[in-house]
XYZ file of C-alpha atoms in Angstrom:
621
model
C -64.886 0.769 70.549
C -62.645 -1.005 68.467
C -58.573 -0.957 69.586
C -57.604 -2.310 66.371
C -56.776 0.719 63.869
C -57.341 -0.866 60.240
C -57.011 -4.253 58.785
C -55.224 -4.341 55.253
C -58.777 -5.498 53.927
C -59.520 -1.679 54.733
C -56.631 0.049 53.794
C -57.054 -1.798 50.238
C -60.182 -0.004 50.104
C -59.460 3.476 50.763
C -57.485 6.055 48.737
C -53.549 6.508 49.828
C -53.396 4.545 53.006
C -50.293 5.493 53.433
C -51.626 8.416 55.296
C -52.693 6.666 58.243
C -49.741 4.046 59.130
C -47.494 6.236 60.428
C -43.660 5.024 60.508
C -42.544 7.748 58.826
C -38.646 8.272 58.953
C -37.492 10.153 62.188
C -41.252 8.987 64.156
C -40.496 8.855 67.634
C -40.861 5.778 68.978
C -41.616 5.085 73.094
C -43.245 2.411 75.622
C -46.560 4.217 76.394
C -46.398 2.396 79.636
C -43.322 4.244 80.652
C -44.256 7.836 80.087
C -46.674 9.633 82.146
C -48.622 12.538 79.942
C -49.681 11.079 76.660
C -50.686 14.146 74.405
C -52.177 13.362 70.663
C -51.286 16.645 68.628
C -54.376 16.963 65.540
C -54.002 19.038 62.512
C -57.888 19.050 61.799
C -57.254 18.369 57.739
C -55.942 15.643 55.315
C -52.758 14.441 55.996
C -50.722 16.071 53.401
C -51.434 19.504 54.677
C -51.048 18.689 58.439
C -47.313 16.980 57.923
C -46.504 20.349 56.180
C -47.011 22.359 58.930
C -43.995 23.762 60.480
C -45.796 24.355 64.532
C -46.335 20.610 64.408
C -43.323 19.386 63.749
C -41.762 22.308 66.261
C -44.160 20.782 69.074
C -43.917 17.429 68.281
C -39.769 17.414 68.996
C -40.210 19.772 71.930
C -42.397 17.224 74.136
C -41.017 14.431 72.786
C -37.558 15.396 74.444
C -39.855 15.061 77.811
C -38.959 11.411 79.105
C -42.159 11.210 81.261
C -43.964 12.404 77.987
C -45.173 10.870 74.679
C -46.191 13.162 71.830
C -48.185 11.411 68.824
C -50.447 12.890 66.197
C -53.544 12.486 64.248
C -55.213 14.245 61.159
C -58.323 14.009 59.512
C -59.479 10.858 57.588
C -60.379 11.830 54.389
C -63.877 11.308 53.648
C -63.785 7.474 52.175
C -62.186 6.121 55.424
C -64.470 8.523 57.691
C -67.509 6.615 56.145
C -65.758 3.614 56.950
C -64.875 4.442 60.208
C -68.354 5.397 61.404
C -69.827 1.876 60.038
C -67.108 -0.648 61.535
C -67.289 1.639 64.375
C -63.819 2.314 64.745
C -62.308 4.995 67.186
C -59.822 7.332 65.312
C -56.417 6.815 66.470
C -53.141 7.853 66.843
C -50.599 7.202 64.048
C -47.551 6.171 66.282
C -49.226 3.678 68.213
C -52.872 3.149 67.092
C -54.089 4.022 70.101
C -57.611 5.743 70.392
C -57.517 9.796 70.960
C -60.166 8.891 73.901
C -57.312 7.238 76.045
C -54.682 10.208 75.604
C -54.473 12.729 78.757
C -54.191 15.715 75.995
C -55.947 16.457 72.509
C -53.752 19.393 70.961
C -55.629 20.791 68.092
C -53.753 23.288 65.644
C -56.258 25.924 64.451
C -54.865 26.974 61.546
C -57.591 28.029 59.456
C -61.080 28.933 59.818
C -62.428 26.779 57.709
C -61.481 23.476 59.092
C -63.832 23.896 61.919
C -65.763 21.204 61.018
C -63.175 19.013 60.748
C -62.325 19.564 64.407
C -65.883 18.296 65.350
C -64.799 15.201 63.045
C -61.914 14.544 65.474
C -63.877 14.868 68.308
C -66.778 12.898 67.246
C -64.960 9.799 65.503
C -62.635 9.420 68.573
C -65.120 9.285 71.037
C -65.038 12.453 72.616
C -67.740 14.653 73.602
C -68.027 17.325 71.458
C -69.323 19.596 73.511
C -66.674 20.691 76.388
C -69.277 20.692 79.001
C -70.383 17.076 78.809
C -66.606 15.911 79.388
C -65.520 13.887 82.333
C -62.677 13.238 83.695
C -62.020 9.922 81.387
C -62.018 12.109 78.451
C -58.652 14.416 77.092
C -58.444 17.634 77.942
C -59.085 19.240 74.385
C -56.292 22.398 73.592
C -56.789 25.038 70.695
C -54.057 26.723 69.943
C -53.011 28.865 65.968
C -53.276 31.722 64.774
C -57.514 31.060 64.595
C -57.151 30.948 68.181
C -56.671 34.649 68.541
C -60.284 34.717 68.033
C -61.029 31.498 69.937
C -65.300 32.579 70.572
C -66.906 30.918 67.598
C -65.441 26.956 68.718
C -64.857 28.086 72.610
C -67.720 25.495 73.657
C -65.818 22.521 71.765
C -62.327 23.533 73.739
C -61.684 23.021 77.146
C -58.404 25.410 76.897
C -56.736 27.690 74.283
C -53.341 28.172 74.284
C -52.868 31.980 73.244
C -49.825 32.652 71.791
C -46.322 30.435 70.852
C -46.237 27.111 71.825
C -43.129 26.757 73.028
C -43.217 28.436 76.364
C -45.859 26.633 78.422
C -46.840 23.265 77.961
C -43.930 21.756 80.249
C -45.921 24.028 83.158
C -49.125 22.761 81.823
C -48.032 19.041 82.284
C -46.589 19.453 85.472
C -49.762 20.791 86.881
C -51.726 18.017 85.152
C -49.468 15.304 86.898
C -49.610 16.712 90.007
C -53.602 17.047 90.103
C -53.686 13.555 88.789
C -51.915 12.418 91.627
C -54.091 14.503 94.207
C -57.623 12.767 91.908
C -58.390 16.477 91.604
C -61.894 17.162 89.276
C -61.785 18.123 85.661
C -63.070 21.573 87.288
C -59.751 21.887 89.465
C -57.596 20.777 87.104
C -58.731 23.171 84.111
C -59.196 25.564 86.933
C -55.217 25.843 87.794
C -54.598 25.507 84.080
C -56.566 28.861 84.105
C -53.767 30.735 86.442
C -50.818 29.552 84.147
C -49.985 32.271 81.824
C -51.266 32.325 77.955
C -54.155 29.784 79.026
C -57.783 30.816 78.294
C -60.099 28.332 80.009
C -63.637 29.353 78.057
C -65.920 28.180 80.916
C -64.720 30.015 83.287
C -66.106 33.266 81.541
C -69.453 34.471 80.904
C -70.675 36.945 78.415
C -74.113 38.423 77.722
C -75.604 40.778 74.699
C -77.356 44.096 73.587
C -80.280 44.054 72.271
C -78.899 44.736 68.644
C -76.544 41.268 69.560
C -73.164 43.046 70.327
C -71.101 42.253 73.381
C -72.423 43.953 76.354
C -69.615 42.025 78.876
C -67.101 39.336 78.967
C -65.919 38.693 81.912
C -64.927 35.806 84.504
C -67.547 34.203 86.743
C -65.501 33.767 89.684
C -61.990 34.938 92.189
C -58.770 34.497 90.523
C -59.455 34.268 86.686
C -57.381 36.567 84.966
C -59.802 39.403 83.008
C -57.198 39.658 80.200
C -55.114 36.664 78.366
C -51.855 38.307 77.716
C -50.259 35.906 74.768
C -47.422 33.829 74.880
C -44.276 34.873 73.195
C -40.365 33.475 72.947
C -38.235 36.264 73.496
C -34.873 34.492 73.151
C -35.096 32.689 69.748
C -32.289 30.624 69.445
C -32.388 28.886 72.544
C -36.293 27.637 71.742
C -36.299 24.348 70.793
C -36.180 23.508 67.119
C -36.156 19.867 65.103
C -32.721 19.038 63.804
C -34.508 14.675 62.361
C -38.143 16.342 61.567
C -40.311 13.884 60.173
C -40.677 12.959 56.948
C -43.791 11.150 55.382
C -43.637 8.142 52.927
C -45.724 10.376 50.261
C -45.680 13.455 48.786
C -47.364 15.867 50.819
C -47.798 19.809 50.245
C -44.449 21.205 51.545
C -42.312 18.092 50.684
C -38.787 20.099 52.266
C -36.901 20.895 54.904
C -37.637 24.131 56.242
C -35.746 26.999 57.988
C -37.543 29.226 60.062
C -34.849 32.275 59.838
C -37.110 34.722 61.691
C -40.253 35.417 63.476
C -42.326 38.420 63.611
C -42.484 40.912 61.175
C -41.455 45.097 60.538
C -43.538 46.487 57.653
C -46.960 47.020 59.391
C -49.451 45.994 56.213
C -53.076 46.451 57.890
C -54.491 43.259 56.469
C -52.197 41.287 58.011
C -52.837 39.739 61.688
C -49.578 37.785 61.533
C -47.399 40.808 61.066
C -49.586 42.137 64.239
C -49.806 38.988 66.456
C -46.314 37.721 65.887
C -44.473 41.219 66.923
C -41.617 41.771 68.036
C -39.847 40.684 65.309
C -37.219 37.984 66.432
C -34.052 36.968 64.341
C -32.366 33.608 64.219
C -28.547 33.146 64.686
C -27.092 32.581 61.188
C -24.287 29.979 62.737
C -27.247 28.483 64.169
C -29.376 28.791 61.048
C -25.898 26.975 59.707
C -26.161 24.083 61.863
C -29.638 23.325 61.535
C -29.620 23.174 57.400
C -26.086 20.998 57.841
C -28.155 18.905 60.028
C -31.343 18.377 58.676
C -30.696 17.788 55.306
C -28.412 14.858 56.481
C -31.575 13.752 59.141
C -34.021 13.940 56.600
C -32.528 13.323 53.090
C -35.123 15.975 51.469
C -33.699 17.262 48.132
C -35.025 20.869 49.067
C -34.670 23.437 51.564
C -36.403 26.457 52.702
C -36.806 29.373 54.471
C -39.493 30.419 56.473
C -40.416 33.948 57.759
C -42.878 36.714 57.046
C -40.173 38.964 55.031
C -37.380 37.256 54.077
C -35.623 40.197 52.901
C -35.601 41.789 56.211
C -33.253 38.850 57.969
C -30.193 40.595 58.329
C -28.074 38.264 58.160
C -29.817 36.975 54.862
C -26.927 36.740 52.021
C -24.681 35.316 54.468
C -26.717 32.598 55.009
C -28.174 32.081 51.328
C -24.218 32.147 50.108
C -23.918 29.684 52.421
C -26.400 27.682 51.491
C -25.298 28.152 47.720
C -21.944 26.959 48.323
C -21.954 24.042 51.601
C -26.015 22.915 50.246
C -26.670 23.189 46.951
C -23.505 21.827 45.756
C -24.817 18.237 46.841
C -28.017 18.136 44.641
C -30.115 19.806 46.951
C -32.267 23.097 45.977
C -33.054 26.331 47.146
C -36.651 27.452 47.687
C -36.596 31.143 48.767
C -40.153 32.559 49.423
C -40.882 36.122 51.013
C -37.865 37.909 49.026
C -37.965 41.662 47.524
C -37.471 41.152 43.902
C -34.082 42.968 43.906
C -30.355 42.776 42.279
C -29.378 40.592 45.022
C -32.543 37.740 45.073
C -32.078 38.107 41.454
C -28.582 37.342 41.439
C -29.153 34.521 43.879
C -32.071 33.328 42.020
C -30.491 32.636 38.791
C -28.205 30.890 40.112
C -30.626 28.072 42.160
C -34.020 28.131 39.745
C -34.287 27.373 36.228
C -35.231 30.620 34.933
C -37.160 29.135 31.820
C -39.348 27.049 34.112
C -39.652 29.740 37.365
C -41.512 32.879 37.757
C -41.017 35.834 40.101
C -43.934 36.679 42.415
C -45.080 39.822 43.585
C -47.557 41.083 46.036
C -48.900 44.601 45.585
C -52.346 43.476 46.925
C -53.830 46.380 45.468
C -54.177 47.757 41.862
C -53.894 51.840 42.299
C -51.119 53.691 44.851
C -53.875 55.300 46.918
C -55.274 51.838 48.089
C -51.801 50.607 48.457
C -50.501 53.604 50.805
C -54.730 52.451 52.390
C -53.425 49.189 53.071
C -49.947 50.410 54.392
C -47.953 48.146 51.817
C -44.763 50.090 51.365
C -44.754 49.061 47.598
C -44.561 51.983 44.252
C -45.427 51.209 41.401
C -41.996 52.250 40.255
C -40.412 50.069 42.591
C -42.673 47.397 41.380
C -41.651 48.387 37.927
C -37.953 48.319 38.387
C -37.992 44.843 39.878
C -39.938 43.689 37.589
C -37.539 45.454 34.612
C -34.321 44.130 36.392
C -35.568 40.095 36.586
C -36.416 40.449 32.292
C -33.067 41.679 31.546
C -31.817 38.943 33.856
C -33.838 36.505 31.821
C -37.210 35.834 33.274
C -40.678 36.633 30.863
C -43.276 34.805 33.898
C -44.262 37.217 36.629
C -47.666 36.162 39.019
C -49.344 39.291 41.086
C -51.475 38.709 44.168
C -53.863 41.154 44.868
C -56.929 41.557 47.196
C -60.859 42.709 45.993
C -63.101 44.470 48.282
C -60.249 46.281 50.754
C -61.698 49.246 52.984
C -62.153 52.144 50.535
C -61.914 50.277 47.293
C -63.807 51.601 44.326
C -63.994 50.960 40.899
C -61.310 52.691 39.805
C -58.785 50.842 42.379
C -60.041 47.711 41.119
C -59.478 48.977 37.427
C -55.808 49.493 38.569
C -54.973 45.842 39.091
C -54.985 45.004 35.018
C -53.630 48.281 34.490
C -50.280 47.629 36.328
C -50.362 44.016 34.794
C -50.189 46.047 31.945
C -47.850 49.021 32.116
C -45.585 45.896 32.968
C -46.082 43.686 30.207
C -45.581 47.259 27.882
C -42.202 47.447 29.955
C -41.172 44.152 28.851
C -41.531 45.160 25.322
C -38.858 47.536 25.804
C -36.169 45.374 25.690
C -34.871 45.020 22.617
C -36.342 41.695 21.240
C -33.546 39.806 20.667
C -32.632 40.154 24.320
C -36.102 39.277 25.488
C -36.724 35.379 26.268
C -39.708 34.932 24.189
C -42.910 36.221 25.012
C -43.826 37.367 28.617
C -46.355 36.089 30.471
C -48.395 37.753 33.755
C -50.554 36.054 35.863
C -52.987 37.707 38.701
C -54.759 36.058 41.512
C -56.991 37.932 43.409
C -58.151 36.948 46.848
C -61.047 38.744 48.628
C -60.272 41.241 51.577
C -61.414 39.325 55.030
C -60.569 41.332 58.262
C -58.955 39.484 61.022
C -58.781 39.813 64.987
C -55.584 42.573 66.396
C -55.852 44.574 62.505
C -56.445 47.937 62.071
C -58.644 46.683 59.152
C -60.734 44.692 62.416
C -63.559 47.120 62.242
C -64.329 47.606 58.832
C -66.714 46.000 56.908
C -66.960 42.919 54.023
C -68.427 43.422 50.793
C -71.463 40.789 50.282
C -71.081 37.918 47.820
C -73.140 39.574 45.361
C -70.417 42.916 45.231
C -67.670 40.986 45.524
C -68.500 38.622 42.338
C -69.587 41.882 40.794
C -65.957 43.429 41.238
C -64.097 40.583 40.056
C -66.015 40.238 36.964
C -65.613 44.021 36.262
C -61.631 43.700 36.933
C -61.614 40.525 34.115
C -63.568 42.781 31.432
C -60.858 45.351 31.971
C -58.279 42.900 30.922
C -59.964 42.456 27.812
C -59.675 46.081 27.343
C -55.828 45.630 27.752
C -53.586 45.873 24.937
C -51.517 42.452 26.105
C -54.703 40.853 26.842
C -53.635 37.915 25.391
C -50.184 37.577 27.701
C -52.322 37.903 30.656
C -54.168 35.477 32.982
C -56.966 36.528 35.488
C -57.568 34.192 38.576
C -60.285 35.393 41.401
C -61.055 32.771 44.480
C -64.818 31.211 45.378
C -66.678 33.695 47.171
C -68.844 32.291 49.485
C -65.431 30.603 50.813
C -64.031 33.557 52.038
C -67.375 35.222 53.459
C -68.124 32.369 55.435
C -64.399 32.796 56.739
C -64.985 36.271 57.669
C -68.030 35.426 59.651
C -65.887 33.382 61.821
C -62.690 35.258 61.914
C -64.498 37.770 63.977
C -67.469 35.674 65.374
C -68.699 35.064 68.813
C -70.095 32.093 70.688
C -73.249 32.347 69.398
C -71.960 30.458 66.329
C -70.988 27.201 67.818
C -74.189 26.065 67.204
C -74.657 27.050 63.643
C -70.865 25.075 63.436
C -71.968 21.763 64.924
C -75.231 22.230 62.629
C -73.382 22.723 59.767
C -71.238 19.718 60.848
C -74.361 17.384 61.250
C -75.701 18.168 58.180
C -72.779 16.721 56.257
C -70.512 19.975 56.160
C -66.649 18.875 56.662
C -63.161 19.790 54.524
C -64.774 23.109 53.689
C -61.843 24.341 52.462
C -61.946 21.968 49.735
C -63.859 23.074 47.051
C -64.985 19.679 45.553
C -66.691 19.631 49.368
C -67.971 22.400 50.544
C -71.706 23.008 50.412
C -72.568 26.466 50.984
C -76.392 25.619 50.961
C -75.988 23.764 54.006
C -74.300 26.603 55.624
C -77.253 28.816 54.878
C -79.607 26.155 56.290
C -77.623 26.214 59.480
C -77.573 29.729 60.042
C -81.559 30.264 59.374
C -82.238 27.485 61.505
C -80.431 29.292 64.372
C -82.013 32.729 63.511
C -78.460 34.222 62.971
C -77.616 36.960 60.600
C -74.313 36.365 58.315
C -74.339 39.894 57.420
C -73.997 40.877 61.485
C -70.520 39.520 60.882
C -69.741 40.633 57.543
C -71.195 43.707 56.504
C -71.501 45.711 58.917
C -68.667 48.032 60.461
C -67.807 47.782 63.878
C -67.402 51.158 66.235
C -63.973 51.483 67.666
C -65.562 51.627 71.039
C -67.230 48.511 70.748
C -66.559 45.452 72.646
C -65.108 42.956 70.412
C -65.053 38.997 70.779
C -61.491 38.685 71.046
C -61.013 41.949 73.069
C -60.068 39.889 76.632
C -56.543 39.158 74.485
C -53.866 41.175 74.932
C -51.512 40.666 72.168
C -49.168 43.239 73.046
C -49.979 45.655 70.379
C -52.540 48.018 71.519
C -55.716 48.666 70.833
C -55.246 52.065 70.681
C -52.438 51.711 68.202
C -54.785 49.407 65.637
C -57.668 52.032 65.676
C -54.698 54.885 64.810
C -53.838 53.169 62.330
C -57.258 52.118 61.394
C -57.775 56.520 61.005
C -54.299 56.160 59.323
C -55.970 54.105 56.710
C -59.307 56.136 56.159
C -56.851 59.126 55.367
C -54.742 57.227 52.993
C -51.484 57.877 55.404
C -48.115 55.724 55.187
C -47.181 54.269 58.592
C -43.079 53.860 58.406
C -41.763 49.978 59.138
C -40.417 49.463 62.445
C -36.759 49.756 61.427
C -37.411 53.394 59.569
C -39.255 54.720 63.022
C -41.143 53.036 65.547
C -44.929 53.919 65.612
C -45.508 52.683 68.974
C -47.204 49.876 69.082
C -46.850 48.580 72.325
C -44.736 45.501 71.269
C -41.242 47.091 72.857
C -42.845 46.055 76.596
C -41.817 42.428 76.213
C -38.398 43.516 76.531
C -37.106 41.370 74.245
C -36.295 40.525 70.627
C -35.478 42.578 67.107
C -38.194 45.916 68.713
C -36.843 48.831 67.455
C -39.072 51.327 69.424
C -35.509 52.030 71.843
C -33.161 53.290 69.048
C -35.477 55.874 67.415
């Protein structure tokens, strides 16, 4: 093993090197011989995308304030230096002190996305750690999953020794002082992950079993021995503004994918949309102060010197205290040359207002999400949006000026048909006809609509959970059928049609609901030269294939076919708050075409009022 990271020979030889030299303004910098946990946190993809992630930089500041603790970080070498790596033998390290990830005591791995699972055996394998959990010793890290892909932790539970299930920001300090004091004691590896078992949020896969039908469902999950809990409830922070939350947050020497300082305003979300696992997973919803909120932007901007700001929630809109704080940022931020990014709003007189006054409107266009074409899949996916109300936002931002409006919808959604899909160029149409209303010499120019459509993939703790994908073939099929009908449109040639790769997004459903009977066809995939596979210039969907035949495992199991509310599920040994009762209502809700109201109209009960704590409405209806 080779201590030595990279010699400038190499880093002349690979693309951006930059991304592996650390330094960064606000790093933290400590003696690793005077802390006692050292814990590497991973984002298991290039690092552009990993330094843009919000959790990271959340953790990273919380343990760091730990004097007996030393939080540094690695991402994935991109393929050039991987090659590189694996000839000069060198270990993959950590950017704040080149050490190898072999000699930390923890390997934190965010699990943001379902397809960077191969990437995560790429960490494992290039730092010298076993990739299966079983074959670790005590010399090795203890490996931690923890995301939102952790919700469904089954397909990857033999490459983790623990999951962390829910936010991050409650636990570890209990994890570490368990870990010191079984160090001291020279517990086992068994012992130690054993008590890591009994702390609360902590899912310790060896310590369950679980065995099949015939037909390959789940016929039990449960624990093999005394004292493991049967059911995971998740992790949650109840008081937001007392959580811990980066005021110097690190900022990389090149531009990377969210190059800003963000705000995250609020957490959790109220409108109930029945795609959507993080408006499930993340309830209750949990406000920010807006002095705090204050403080922080004040702060950060001055910490970090970032020429943009933004805020971060599910909903914007639904902040309370949101045009306090966005007049405040338009008179105390933007006045010094710094801008305003404001994702998540309602396109109403208000962001409107707002918006002209922090975009340039020639350059900018508004965004809308109707995720369906036709009001009968809409009030089927529970998305509280009209097409009138779609219509008058979309009226009230030309007369204020804008002619470039983007749509993102969803193909293949429970109950679709034809006609649904038909409905997405027909909106994009009724509003590029409403445009042409306006007298033309108030219009600016001509307008311009573009719609991206994603395919439906059902996650863990959604109503949508049980229902079935479309296969590759149908899905292509429907997106090719919704681009003729644009042809067919009067304003054809004002309108753009964008549809994703398909064989992306079925492989992602396969794993989004998968069991552990996939790990193998994972590590397969990964030995047969699969890695980045959400990059489309890499992945290789033959190889894929290849892996699953050779393993004798249907991808249709996962896809296709529609699970029975009564069975057993992968991730069913999670308790999430919400109930499972409440998902498969709403789930019946869905089949009938029936509205669910958002949390603040009337509470539906989901279950999420029991942890006593944050924005639940379920006590004043």
């Amino acid at each position: 093993m080779t201590k030595l990271a990279l010699s400038d020979e190499i880093l002349m030889e690979i693309e951006k090197p930059a991304r592996y030299i650390g330094n960064e303004v606000n790093m933290v910098k400590k003696d690793p011989e005077n802390v006692d946990i050292r814990f590497c946190m991973c984002f298991p993809d290039v690092y552009e995308i990993g330094m843009s992630h919000l959790g990271i930089q959340i953790l990273y500041d919380m343990i760091n304030k730990r004097e007996d603790a030393y939080c540094e970080r690695v991402y994935s070498p991109w393929p050039d230096l991987d090659q590189i790596m694996r000839e000069k033998e060198i270990s993959l390290f950590s950017l704040e002190t080149q050490t190898p990830i072999s000699e930390f005591d923890f390997l934190g791995i965010t699990l943001q996305y379902e397809m960077c699972y191969t990437n995560i055996l790429q960490i494992l394998e290039l730092s010298h750690i076993p990739i299966w959990a079983k074959d670790r010793t005590l010399q090795d890290p203890i490996v931690i999953g923890g995301g939102p892909c952790s919700y469904n932790p089954e397909p990857i539970a033999d490459f983790f020794d623990v999951f962390y299930i829910g936010e991050g920001e409650t636990r570890y300090h209990d994890i570490f002082e368990v870990y010191k004091t079984l160090r001291e004691q020279k517990a086992s590896r068994e012992e130690i992950l054993y008590k890591i078992s009994q702390i609360p949020g902590m899912y310790v896969p060896s310590l369950y079993e679980v065995s099949y039908h015939s037909d390959g469902t789940i016929a039990s999950f449960a624990p093999k021995g005394d004292g493991v809990p049967k059911t995971i409830l998740k992790e949650i922070v109840l008081d937001f503004d007392q959580v811990p939350y980066p005021e110097k947050p690190l900022v990389p020497y090149i531009k990377v994918t969210q190059d800003r300082v963000t705000l995250e305003i609020m957490r959790g979300c109220i409108r109930g949309c029945r795609f959507c696992q993080a408006g499930m997973i993340y309830r209750p919803t949990r406000q920010k102060n807006v002095e705090l909120l204050k403080q922080y932007a004040k702060k950060m901007i001055k910490a970090t010197g970032h020429e943009e700001i933004s805020l971060s929630s599910l909903s914007s809109s639904d902040y309370e205290c949101l045009k306090e704080f966005i007049y405040f940022l338009m008179d105390e931020i933007s006045n010094n040359d710094v801008n305003i990014s404001l994702p998540s709003l309602r396109i109403d007189a208000f962001s409107l207002d707002v918006m002209k006054k922090v975009q340039d409107i020639k350059k900018s266009s508004l965004t809308f999400a109707p995720e369906a074409g036709s009001q009968r899949l809409r009030d089927v996916i529970n998305k509280g949006l009209t097409e009138e109300i779609i219509l008058n936002g979309a009226m009230q931002a030309f007369q204020g000026g804008w002619n470039k409006v983007k749509f993102y919808f969803m193909l293949g959604l429970p109950t679709e048909t034809d006609r649904d899909a038909e409905g997405i160029p027909e909106l994009c149409e009724t509003v590029a006809e409403a445009y042409y209303t306006i007298p033309k010499e108030e219009r600016n120019g001509k307008v311009s609509i573009t719609a991206s459509a994603s395919y439906f993939v059902p996650k863990p703790f959604t109503p949508f959970q049980w229902a079935p994908m479309l296969d590759p073939a149908s899905y292509r099929e429907r997106a090719h059928h919704v681009k003729d009908t644009f042809r067919q449109q009067l304003n054809f040639k004002s309108m753009k049609f964008n549809y994703h790769e398909t064989d992306v997004s079925v492989l992602e459903g396969v794993f989004a609901r998968g069991d552990r009977k996939l790990s193998k066809v994972i590590y397969d995939a990964y030995k047969s030269g699969c890695i980045f596979d959400s990059w489309t210039e890499f992945f290789d969907n033959d190889k894929w294939i290849a892996a699953f035949e050779k393993n004798g495992i249907s991808m249709e199991f996962y896809t296709t076919r529609e699970r029975d509310v009564t069975e057993i599920l992968p991730w069913d040994f999670i308790d999430i708050g919400v109930t499972k009762r409440f998902l498969a209502s709403e789930w019946d809700k869905a089949k009938q075409g029936i509205v669910t109201l958002n949390c603040r109209e009337k509470c539906s009960g989901c279950g999420a009022a029991r942890f006593g704590g944050g924005v639940c409405f379920e006590s004043k209806n």
